[in-house]
Amino acid sequence: MAEIEIKNVAKNFGAYEALSDINLTIADQEFMVLLGASGCGKSTLLRIIAGLETASSGEVWIGGKRIDHLAPKDRGIAMVFQNYAVFPHLTVFENIGFGLRMKKLPNEVVRQRVEKVAELMHIEMLLSRYSGELSGGQRQRVAVARALAMEPDVILMDEPLSNLDALLRMEMRAELKGVLAESKTTAIYVTHDQVEAMSMADRISVMHQGKIIQADTPIQVYRNPSAKFVASFIGNPPMNFLPASRSGTKWSVAGAKFTGPETKIDILEFAVRPEDLKSADNGICATVKIVEPLGAHLLVTCTVEGHLFRVVMDSDTSLKTGQIITLAPQANRIRWFDPETALAL
Amino acid sequence: MSETSSNNGARPVGSGAKLVYVSSVVLLCAWVIVPIYFLLINTLSSPETVNSFPKSFFPEFDFGSLHFFAEFSGMITALKNSITVALLTMTMSILIGAPAGYALSRFDFVGKNLFRLLILLTRAFPLPLLALPLAVMFIQTGLDDTTFGLSLVHTTLAIPFSVLITFSLFSGIPLELEEAAWTLGCTRLSAFRKVVLPLILPGITASAIFAFVISWNEVFAAAVLTIENRTLTAFLLQNLGTSPLHLKFAGGFILVMPALIFIFAVRKYLFAMWGIANR
Ligand SMILES: Nc1ncnc2c1ncn2[C@@H]1O[C@H](COP(=O)(O)OP(=O)(O)OP(=O)(O)O)[C@@H](O)[C@H]1O
Ligand SMILES: [Mg+2]
């Protein structure tokens, strides 16, 4: 049982507040992905859980035990470092087996486990090499293999696949997910890659400037972002926003009328995903600026009353720059945000 | 260097520059090698040849001078003392200097920069200024005229170097490697032993040898603080006026050799240490 609880954790580097008020519970065997822009504090949070950094305040619990006073080796974790940290004086074999040797396991067990994870990470032919003789991606896989070989309760991975080519990454993604599910490991996985986050996560925590904005299932984060930041961060291209003003019982958005939420506020922000729009006879009028064929779709960048507005359309649609199109959003996919608090309504 | 200049198509300028380059290299080498060569010739010649004129340019491989050197009363003791003091200095300066270097590179503490400055400042006081009060203190504590007492002084001289050298060596090893070891079941100490030490050992050796050479070459403190237990440098200095020429040559040669061999052995690390890329 390795449930992770992070209670009111904050971290300051001098005057700089790298993390503030982090509260997060990760269930046993859950696969939690931390997603956020560069510098938002993902690595710092992982390092606090690993015990490599001390939190300025707050508590970390693993499996019902408070562990923030324990040394890293006593926390039952393994970590994949963002910069790999593969030992240069040891062979790949000894690198992967390092933690097992520390546990004083018999040679035969060490060999079996090393070979197993090496095969999993497709580095079985590199076992006798030194890290200086590996490519970046190979080194990264050694780092992952080294953490997996520990068979820990909790595995912390800081962008473990960032240096692999798209194909290999897709393959590793699936294998990693499979192994961790099979070994019943609780995982925290940091990534920049939204596709990776969506496809692997049980839940995604979206971080922004040292805070967790939303922690929910991938589909919830995508469909029902709790804040404007999440809506504009998740999705490629992200959500479109337009100002909306009260007009009788309805809301007026760029000339079109929509049914909105009941609220005291008079100005709202209307949001819709680019793929939830269709050309229609009446709706939002948009001027086409750029047309980008992406193979499967057409990404159309327009302006609506001076606001940027993106639409994903069928690739057969023929459009010209300057053309005016009318777009109707799918009613159940419209979201509303309070412009003051930037939170969803 | 020469390749890039010849690739520019500026042949005449290139070869002129090359001439200057080559001749200055030759000159610099001669500057260092010629005296050492003469030292070698005279050491490996019989006492008669050394004292005669004209000099030969080739050694006759006669061990008379060296033999005389070995026989000279007190010389072997002085040599032993030198080695003892140098070894003690080497050990102590690493035992004290390496942990200090590690602390400087790995921990943030108040007054860290001041501490680094202070370490360098120990070299700011000329030894003659300190030697007299030191001698008095040593006599009071009974450390005077002992190899241990002298090696204490030499350690003080060598520590700034060993601290700064090991500091830069430790700084060159990413902290993440240690952190990885910690998460893989190591304590601070075992991570140091299993990860940092193997990576740093060659550098530590270099800095140890550096300390050895500093102690080996030091003459002032040795001359002031010892009387019976003189080191080789102090002993030769004492007998400089009275001893015959071939003894001086042999002594000089014995003094120069270890330093030369050691520096040659660790040149790679010295270059790395001083930021000169030699590859
Ligand atoms: N030791 C430190 N001293 C001062 N500031 C630090 C330190 N470590 C991290 N920071 C700052 O804390 C913030 C969060 O850093 P962190 O490494 O957690 O970012 P990250 O989310 O992992 O970014 P990336 O995706 O680029 O790896 C950054 O602004 C960084 O500059
Ligand atoms: Mg990071």
XYZ file of C-alpha atoms and ligand atoms in Angstrom:
656
model
C 0.000 0.000 0.000
C 1.604 3.221 -1.081
C -0.823 6.057 -1.025
C 0.924 9.412 -1.249
C -0.442 12.390 0.614
C 1.012 15.839 0.200
C -0.336 18.246 2.785
C 0.098 22.020 2.548
C 3.568 21.745 1.088
C 5.353 24.986 0.248
C 8.893 25.610 -0.891
C 10.794 28.868 -0.971
C 14.193 29.410 -2.514
C 15.175 32.557 -0.669
C 12.466 35.064 -1.528
C 11.273 33.034 -4.521
C 8.196 30.921 -3.890
C 8.691 27.808 -6.003
C 5.737 25.889 -4.528
C 2.848 27.101 -2.458
C -0.042 25.369 -0.771
C 0.303 22.015 -2.518
C -2.364 19.531 -1.441
C -2.538 16.302 -3.357
C -3.543 12.748 -2.596
C -2.378 10.037 -4.945
C -4.091 6.723 -4.462
C -2.267 3.421 -4.164
C -1.252 2.163 -7.634
C -2.443 5.348 -9.273
C -0.570 6.842 -12.210
C -0.421 10.573 -11.570
C 0.986 12.898 -14.199
C 2.301 16.343 -13.313
C 1.846 18.654 -16.252
C 2.882 22.267 -16.454
C 5.044 24.813 -18.187
C 8.799 24.914 -17.667
C 9.750 26.299 -14.263
C 6.371 25.753 -12.600
C 7.859 23.562 -9.853
C 7.292 19.997 -11.065
C 10.810 18.802 -10.390
C 10.860 20.605 -7.072
C 7.729 18.747 -5.963
C 9.218 15.405 -7.013
C 12.440 16.180 -5.186
C 10.515 17.008 -2.026
C 8.705 13.685 -2.210
C 12.012 11.920 -2.842
C 13.658 13.663 0.087
C 16.277 15.467 -1.976
C 14.827 18.828 -1.057
C 13.224 19.794 2.236
C 9.861 21.525 2.068
C 9.695 24.935 3.720
C 6.461 23.806 5.310
C 3.932 21.006 5.022
C 3.953 17.234 5.308
C 4.503 14.273 3.006
C 2.956 10.917 3.828
C 3.513 7.624 2.023
C 1.474 4.546 2.895
C 0.064 6.184 6.003
C 3.486 7.094 7.387
C 4.862 10.580 7.616
C 8.153 10.457 5.744
C 9.435 13.993 5.391
C 12.083 13.488 8.075
C 13.388 10.269 6.484
C 16.464 9.943 4.285
C 15.710 9.237 0.593
C 16.768 5.613 0.933
C 14.195 4.947 3.662
C 11.194 6.251 1.745
C 10.573 3.275 -0.482
C 10.862 5.380 -3.628
C 12.897 5.238 -6.799
C 13.469 8.210 -9.017
C 14.291 8.847 -12.650
C 16.182 12.104 -12.875
C 15.533 14.753 -15.463
C 19.244 14.725 -16.384
C 19.491 10.917 -16.122
C 22.300 10.886 -13.501
C 23.780 7.676 -14.905
C 27.007 6.844 -13.043
C 29.904 7.395 -15.444
C 32.305 5.004 -13.698
C 30.004 1.994 -13.912
C 28.794 -0.104 -16.821
C 25.146 -0.046 -17.797
C 24.748 -3.383 -16.027
C 26.233 -2.096 -12.795
C 24.217 1.105 -13.091
C 20.963 -0.783 -13.307
C 22.067 -3.177 -10.602
C 23.363 -0.443 -8.300
C 20.331 -0.306 -6.024
C 20.030 -4.097 -5.954
C 23.665 -4.409 -4.902
C 22.967 -1.898 -2.140
C 20.201 -4.228 -0.979
C 22.830 -6.987 -0.948
C 20.790 -9.250 -3.205
C 22.560 -12.372 -4.485
C 24.366 -12.032 -7.816
C 21.964 -14.308 -9.604
C 18.912 -12.251 -8.592
C 20.671 -9.038 -9.582
C 21.512 -10.463 -12.986
C 17.983 -11.664 -13.625
C 16.361 -8.399 -12.637
C 18.845 -6.293 -14.573
C 18.346 -8.366 -17.693
C 14.586 -8.213 -17.325
C 14.357 -4.417 -17.131
C 17.097 -3.966 -19.714
C 15.081 -6.009 -22.158
C 12.003 -3.997 -21.336
C 13.815 -0.765 -22.115
C 15.479 -2.273 -25.239
C 19.012 -1.770 -23.907
C 19.973 -5.410 -23.361
C 22.757 -5.111 -25.930
C 24.343 -2.160 -24.126
C 24.864 -3.793 -20.724
C 28.660 -3.780 -20.871
C 29.028 -0.181 -22.043
C 29.862 2.895 -20.014
C 27.579 5.908 -19.981
C 30.088 7.915 -22.016
C 29.496 5.452 -24.836
C 25.717 5.913 -24.942
C 23.432 8.300 -26.770
C 21.166 10.628 -24.803
C 18.132 8.464 -25.365
C 19.980 5.302 -24.387
C 21.242 6.954 -21.224
C 17.711 7.988 -20.401
C 16.496 4.421 -20.776
C 19.289 3.252 -18.458
C 18.003 5.735 -15.886
C 14.467 4.400 -16.207
C 15.676 0.804 -16.057
C 17.681 1.559 -12.925
C 14.599 2.872 -11.158
C 12.388 0.005 -12.366
C 14.911 -2.595 -11.214
C 14.413 -1.391 -7.636
C 10.778 -2.538 -7.774
C 9.798 0.304 -5.443
C 6.415 1.090 -3.906
C 6.535 4.532 -5.444
C 8.317 5.569 -8.614
C 8.993 9.214 -9.387
C 9.806 9.980 -13.002
C 10.986 13.358 -14.191
C 10.406 13.504 -17.946
C 11.725 9.980 -18.433
C 11.017 9.711 -22.141
C 11.761 13.266 -23.237
C 14.803 12.337 -25.287
C 13.387 9.498 -27.356
C 12.147 9.642 -30.903
C 8.375 9.686 -31.394
C 8.052 6.023 -32.309
C 10.189 4.665 -29.491
C 8.477 6.994 -27.064
C 5.079 5.664 -28.007
C 6.292 2.111 -27.502
C 8.018 2.868 -24.181
C 4.941 4.700 -22.972
C 2.815 1.612 -23.351
C 5.417 -0.723 -21.874
C 6.117 1.520 -18.908
C 2.434 1.825 -18.159
C 2.044 -1.942 -18.415
C 4.971 -2.759 -16.139
C 3.935 -0.286 -13.487
C 0.364 -1.542 -13.482
C 1.586 -5.112 -13.231
C 3.979 -4.367 -10.369
C 1.256 -2.342 -8.578
C 3.543 0.663 -8.306
C 2.266 4.115 -7.474
C 3.739 6.485 -10.037
C 4.252 10.210 -10.311
C 5.257 11.152 -13.795
C 6.391 14.592 -14.899
C 6.019 15.537 -18.526
C 5.649 18.457 -20.893
C 4.015 16.289 -23.458
C 0.217 16.554 -23.366
C -0.305 13.489 -25.486
C 1.842 11.491 -23.083
C -0.082 12.926 -20.147
C -3.468 12.172 -21.684
C -2.600 8.665 -22.751
C -0.810 7.473 -19.613
C -2.423 9.233 -16.694
C -5.077 7.984 -14.343
C -5.181 11.584 -13.211
C -3.412 14.723 -14.359
C -2.309 17.520 -12.039
C -1.951 20.736 -13.959
C 0.559 23.006 -12.285
C 1.089 26.709 -12.758
C 3.541 28.954 -10.938
C 4.014 26.614 -8.005
C 0.353 25.754 -7.521
C -1.776 22.817 -8.546
C -4.635 24.303 -10.524
C -6.575 21.141 -11.257
C -6.081 17.467 -10.494
C -8.528 15.268 -12.312
C -8.896 12.535 -14.911
C -7.546 13.382 -18.363
C -10.993 13.662 -19.867
C -12.256 15.945 -17.095
C -9.192 18.157 -17.399
C -9.795 18.330 -21.122
C -13.559 18.745 -21.146
C -14.161 20.633 -17.913
C -11.109 22.735 -17.123
C -11.576 24.273 -13.694
C -9.712 27.443 -14.596
C -8.910 29.484 -17.651
C -5.242 28.544 -17.296
C -6.010 24.852 -17.693
C -8.277 25.539 -20.666
C -5.577 27.517 -22.409
C -2.795 25.086 -21.488
C -4.396 21.759 -22.370
C -5.265 20.909 -25.918
C -3.399 21.579 -29.097
C -4.611 24.059 -30.199
C -6.047 25.188 -26.851
C -9.555 26.482 -26.142
C -10.888 29.666 -27.747
C -12.065 32.503 -25.557
C -14.471 35.331 -26.374
C -15.999 37.978 -24.116
C -19.711 37.552 -23.427
C -22.149 40.132 -22.155
C -25.607 39.719 -20.676
C -28.408 40.303 -23.132
C -31.767 39.665 -21.543
C -31.886 36.062 -20.342
C -29.168 35.047 -22.772
C -25.520 35.889 -23.355
C -24.316 37.716 -26.402
C -21.007 36.527 -27.894
C -19.772 38.307 -31.024
C -23.312 38.977 -32.105
C -24.584 35.453 -31.489
C -26.827 34.511 -28.538
C -26.186 31.603 -26.182
C -27.812 30.219 -23.088
C -25.366 30.685 -20.222
C -25.085 30.018 -16.522
C -27.122 31.823 -13.869
C -24.859 34.338 -12.226
C -24.781 37.856 -10.806
C -21.811 38.848 -12.952
C -22.591 40.820 -16.115
C -19.492 40.036 -18.127
C -18.338 36.454 -18.718
C -15.872 34.644 -20.855
C -17.191 32.180 -23.382
C -14.928 29.251 -24.243
C -15.079 26.492 -26.802
C -12.602 23.957 -28.174
C -11.543 24.382 -31.831
C -12.860 20.925 -32.732
C -16.305 21.634 -31.265
C -17.180 24.208 -33.934
C -19.015 23.663 -37.206
C -19.845 25.932 -40.119
C -23.496 26.870 -39.912
C -25.959 29.382 -41.243
C -25.962 31.482 -38.158
C -23.543 31.754 -35.251
C -20.229 33.480 -34.666
C -18.841 35.362 -37.659
C -15.116 34.833 -38.127
C -12.618 36.172 -40.669
C -10.180 33.534 -41.930
C -6.528 34.552 -41.455
C -4.428 31.401 -41.849
C -5.307 27.958 -43.211
C -2.986 25.124 -42.192
C -3.613 21.634 -43.602
C -2.523 19.062 -40.979
C -3.353 15.970 -42.967
C -6.311 14.640 -41.048
C -7.715 18.096 -40.376
C -7.540 21.682 -41.409
C -6.441 24.104 -38.723
C -8.055 27.454 -39.463
C -6.931 30.512 -37.560
C -9.510 33.315 -37.652
C -10.271 36.529 -35.866
C -13.562 37.291 -34.208
C -13.951 40.962 -33.335
C -10.178 41.189 -33.012
C -9.832 38.048 -30.851
C -7.830 35.057 -32.017
C -10.107 32.123 -32.785
C -9.039 28.691 -34.002
C -11.174 26.094 -35.662
C -10.412 22.509 -36.615
C -12.280 21.597 -39.801
C -12.549 18.689 -42.123
C -9.604 18.577 -44.509
C -11.917 18.660 -47.523
C -13.179 22.147 -46.679
C -11.927 24.770 -49.102
C -11.258 28.144 -47.528
C -9.521 31.317 -48.564
C -7.757 33.905 -46.503
C -10.071 36.850 -45.851
C -13.199 34.766 -46.268
C -15.908 35.253 -43.651
C -17.336 32.078 -42.143
C -20.137 31.494 -39.675
C -19.415 29.027 -36.895
C -21.801 27.303 -34.525
C -20.422 25.712 -31.338
C -21.741 22.386 -30.099
C -24.029 23.541 -27.289
C -23.006 21.008 -24.613
C -19.309 21.772 -25.119
C -19.483 25.476 -24.341
C -17.737 26.485 -21.095
C -17.975 29.748 -19.170
C -15.312 31.496 -17.105
C -15.455 34.370 -14.670
C -13.045 36.988 -16.091
C -12.283 38.278 -12.562
C -11.197 35.023 -10.930
C -10.411 33.130 -14.166
C -12.298 30.165 -12.691
C -14.934 28.079 -14.440
C -18.599 28.632 -13.664
C 46.658 26.401 -34.173
C 49.167 26.001 -36.982
C 46.602 24.080 -38.989
C 44.051 26.872 -38.944
C 46.603 29.449 -39.960
C 47.831 27.378 -42.909
C 44.227 26.689 -43.931
C 43.637 30.399 -44.325
C 45.788 30.410 -47.439
C 48.103 32.980 -45.838
C 51.158 30.812 -46.393
C 54.032 33.289 -45.908
C 52.499 34.765 -42.770
C 51.689 31.244 -41.571
C 55.217 29.936 -41.950
C 56.663 33.071 -40.351
C 54.359 32.619 -37.394
C 55.295 28.983 -37.328
C 58.978 29.835 -37.138
C 58.379 32.120 -34.166
C 56.167 29.464 -32.609
C 58.684 26.672 -33.030
C 61.665 28.719 -31.908
C 59.875 29.924 -28.796
C 58.892 26.370 -27.965
C 62.504 25.284 -28.405
C 63.716 28.198 -26.303
C 61.271 27.478 -23.500
C 62.160 23.803 -23.506
C 65.844 24.614 -23.426
C 65.201 27.003 -20.558
C 63.853 24.130 -18.501
C 65.784 21.181 -19.853
C 69.358 22.477 -20.152
C 69.937 23.100 -16.421
C 68.360 19.785 -15.577
C 70.521 18.104 -18.191
C 73.686 19.617 -16.741
C 72.541 18.536 -13.324
C 72.135 15.021 -14.682
C 75.538 14.987 -16.389
C 77.351 16.163 -13.333
C 75.502 13.825 -11.043
C 76.397 10.856 -13.172
C 80.073 11.828 -13.451
C 82.941 11.024 -11.162
C 83.874 13.708 -8.634
C 87.088 14.409 -10.592
C 85.237 15.147 -13.821
C 82.795 17.388 -12.037
C 85.564 19.506 -10.635
C 87.602 19.623 -13.848
C 87.249 21.813 -16.919
C 86.134 21.717 -19.798
C 82.847 19.969 -19.126
C 81.651 17.011 -21.082
C 78.259 17.102 -22.743
C 77.613 13.459 -22.086
C 77.339 11.724 -18.751
C 79.953 9.041 -18.155
C 77.587 7.036 -15.930
C 79.957 7.041 -13.024
C 78.190 6.697 -9.705
C 81.078 8.150 -7.736
C 79.282 11.391 -6.946
C 76.094 9.639 -5.931
C 78.112 7.205 -3.863
C 79.898 10.077 -2.157
C 76.508 11.686 -1.572
C 75.175 8.555 0.075
C 78.282 8.259 2.236
C 78.241 11.886 3.362
C 77.406 11.842 7.039
C 73.798 12.814 7.777
C 72.745 12.875 4.143
C 70.739 9.653 4.168
C 69.023 10.704 7.412
C 68.145 14.018 5.802
C 66.738 12.210 2.777
C 64.671 9.992 5.055
C 63.440 13.028 6.961
C 62.429 14.722 3.751
C 60.443 11.708 2.667
C 58.807 11.335 6.087
C 57.817 14.984 6.269
C 56.528 14.978 2.698
C 54.467 11.831 3.244
C 53.017 13.199 6.482
C 52.211 16.483 4.759
C 50.592 14.672 1.890
C 48.409 12.557 4.166
C 47.376 15.375 6.464
C 46.657 17.891 3.746
C 44.367 15.419 1.973
C 42.661 14.289 5.152
C 41.943 17.887 6.069
C 41.745 19.463 2.624
C 39.447 17.021 0.813
C 36.578 17.181 3.348
C 36.888 20.966 3.359
C 36.761 20.986 -0.443
C 33.736 18.703 -0.371
C 31.932 20.918 2.123
C 32.703 23.993 0.059
C 31.296 22.449 -3.090
C 28.236 20.728 -1.602
C 26.918 22.772 1.317
C 25.679 26.293 1.616
C 26.739 27.837 4.872
C 27.091 31.322 6.257
C 30.496 32.801 5.535
C 31.328 30.359 2.746
C 32.909 33.005 0.554
C 34.805 34.470 3.502
C 36.084 30.989 4.273
C 37.379 30.569 0.725
C 39.086 33.923 0.967
C 40.649 33.033 4.309
C 42.037 29.837 2.864
C 43.799 31.832 0.189
C 44.891 34.438 2.722
C 46.948 31.856 4.584
C 49.337 32.217 1.671
C 49.453 35.983 2.068
C 51.749 35.937 5.103
C 55.371 35.356 4.246
C 56.813 32.395 6.040
C 59.814 34.291 7.447
C 57.339 36.490 9.304
C 55.696 33.485 10.898
C 58.777 31.340 11.366
C 60.122 33.004 14.503
C 56.904 32.971 16.556
C 56.319 29.455 15.264
C 59.759 28.368 16.404
C 59.060 29.790 19.862
C 55.716 28.033 20.018
C 57.187 24.776 18.811
C 59.885 24.929 21.459
C 57.242 25.534 24.108
C 55.160 22.587 22.947
C 58.130 20.332 22.266
C 57.380 20.104 18.567
C 60.622 21.760 17.567
C 63.132 19.703 15.658
C 60.637 16.913 14.929
C 59.499 15.712 11.541
C 55.908 15.880 12.749
C 56.225 19.524 13.769
C 57.698 20.432 10.417
C 55.044 18.515 8.519
C 52.417 20.493 10.422
C 53.888 23.676 8.990
C 54.111 22.150 5.529
C 50.519 20.974 5.791
C 49.474 24.539 6.475
C 51.272 25.544 3.309
C 49.736 22.754 1.254
C 46.149 22.924 2.532
C 45.021 25.963 0.536
C 45.973 24.110 -2.614
C 44.423 20.826 -1.600
C 41.195 22.563 -0.546
C 40.895 24.539 -3.749
C 41.897 21.644 -5.984
C 39.480 19.206 -4.354
C 36.799 21.901 -4.279
C 36.999 22.273 -8.030
C 37.122 18.493 -8.482
C 34.038 17.920 -6.343
C 32.237 20.766 -8.066
C 32.859 18.989 -11.352
C 30.841 15.979 -10.156
C 27.111 16.676 -10.530
C 25.222 16.548 -7.258
C 22.555 14.574 -9.100
C 24.855 11.553 -9.215
C 24.989 11.525 -5.446
C 21.271 12.147 -5.194
C 20.627 9.216 -7.503
C 22.758 7.057 -5.223
C 20.770 8.243 -2.199
C 17.492 7.242 -3.801
C 19.046 3.870 -4.675
C 19.697 3.016 -1.055
C 22.903 4.838 -0.171
C 23.589 6.946 2.878
C 25.526 10.159 2.397
C 28.671 8.297 3.327
C 28.168 5.227 1.158
C 27.137 7.395 -1.802
C 30.394 9.250 -1.345
C 32.338 6.016 -1.213
C 30.635 4.332 -4.148
C 30.073 7.249 -6.502
C 32.134 10.300 -5.671
C 35.331 8.633 -4.551
C 35.908 6.502 -7.654
C 35.285 9.536 -9.810
C 37.558 11.773 -7.848
C 40.402 9.447 -6.916
C 42.739 10.437 -9.753
C 42.265 14.086 -8.869
C 42.834 13.429 -5.180
C 46.040 11.630 -6.081
C 47.149 14.627 -8.064
C 46.477 16.975 -5.220
C 48.252 14.642 -2.775
C 51.318 14.594 -4.957
C 51.159 18.334 -5.216
C 51.260 18.533 -1.422
C 54.198 16.111 -1.434
C 56.126 18.326 -3.806
C 55.356 21.478 -1.838
C 56.746 19.894 1.298
C 59.697 18.335 -0.523
C 60.790 21.669 -1.936
C 60.202 23.778 1.144
C 63.438 25.016 2.720
C 62.809 28.027 4.935
C 60.618 26.520 7.650
C 62.720 23.397 7.530
C 65.887 25.363 8.130
C 64.418 27.408 10.984
C 62.445 24.737 12.784
C 64.850 21.794 12.710
C 68.411 21.340 13.792
C 69.167 17.631 14.186
C 66.309 16.300 12.057
C 66.979 18.370 8.982
C 65.255 17.643 5.720
C 67.313 17.328 2.565
C 66.712 20.905 1.447
C 67.696 22.361 4.798
C 70.667 20.021 5.082
C 72.004 20.963 1.669
C 71.462 24.635 2.408
C 73.419 24.267 5.640
C 76.305 22.559 3.925
C 76.229 24.580 0.758
C 79.283 26.648 1.572
C 81.459 23.835 2.805
C 80.550 20.842 0.695
C 82.349 19.920 -2.526
C 80.792 20.660 -5.898
C 79.907 17.086 -6.818
C 77.962 16.736 -3.572
C 75.888 19.785 -4.462
C 75.135 18.376 -7.872
C 74.143 15.014 -6.529
C 72.004 16.637 -3.832
C 70.392 18.963 -6.331
C 69.622 16.075 -8.601
C 68.073 14.020 -5.808
C 65.969 17.067 -4.882
C 64.742 17.749 -8.377
C 63.893 14.201 -9.415
C 60.816 13.448 -7.273
C 59.256 16.789 -8.098
C 59.844 16.229 -11.798
C 58.529 12.703 -11.805
C 55.457 13.638 -9.802
C 54.588 16.682 -11.817
C 55.000 14.643 -14.960
C 52.741 11.941 -13.596
C 49.949 14.334 -12.690
C 50.309 16.847 -15.536
C 46.898 15.917 -16.913
C 45.152 16.901 -13.696
C 47.213 20.043 -13.272
C 46.159 21.148 -16.735
C 42.539 20.286 -16.039
C 42.774 22.114 -12.752
C 44.068 25.240 -14.331
C 41.494 25.147 -17.054
C 43.922 24.355 -19.847
C 42.395 21.903 -22.245
C 45.193 19.626 -23.389
C 43.116 17.431 -25.640
N 18.029 25.391 -5.910
C 17.251 26.382 -6.378
N 17.468 27.660 -6.022
C 16.679 28.652 -6.476
N 15.652 28.487 -7.311
C 15.371 27.245 -7.707
C 16.158 26.120 -7.271
N 15.648 25.015 -7.828
C 14.604 25.421 -8.585
N 14.438 26.752 -8.508
C 13.379 27.534 -9.157
O 12.142 26.957 -8.839
C 11.285 26.953 -9.954
C 10.760 25.561 -10.219
O 11.815 24.757 -10.659
P 11.587 23.266 -11.142
O 12.924 22.689 -11.443
O 10.755 22.564 -10.151
O 10.783 23.506 -12.485
P 10.152 22.419 -13.461
O 8.676 22.580 -13.382
O 10.706 21.072 -13.175
O 10.636 22.947 -14.862
P 11.126 22.086 -16.150
O 9.895 21.585 -16.795
O 11.816 23.105 -16.985
O 12.030 21.010 -15.655
C 12.077 27.533 -11.112
O 11.663 28.850 -11.326
C 13.503 27.485 -10.656
O 14.206 28.595 -11.152
Mg 12.017 19.818 -14.125
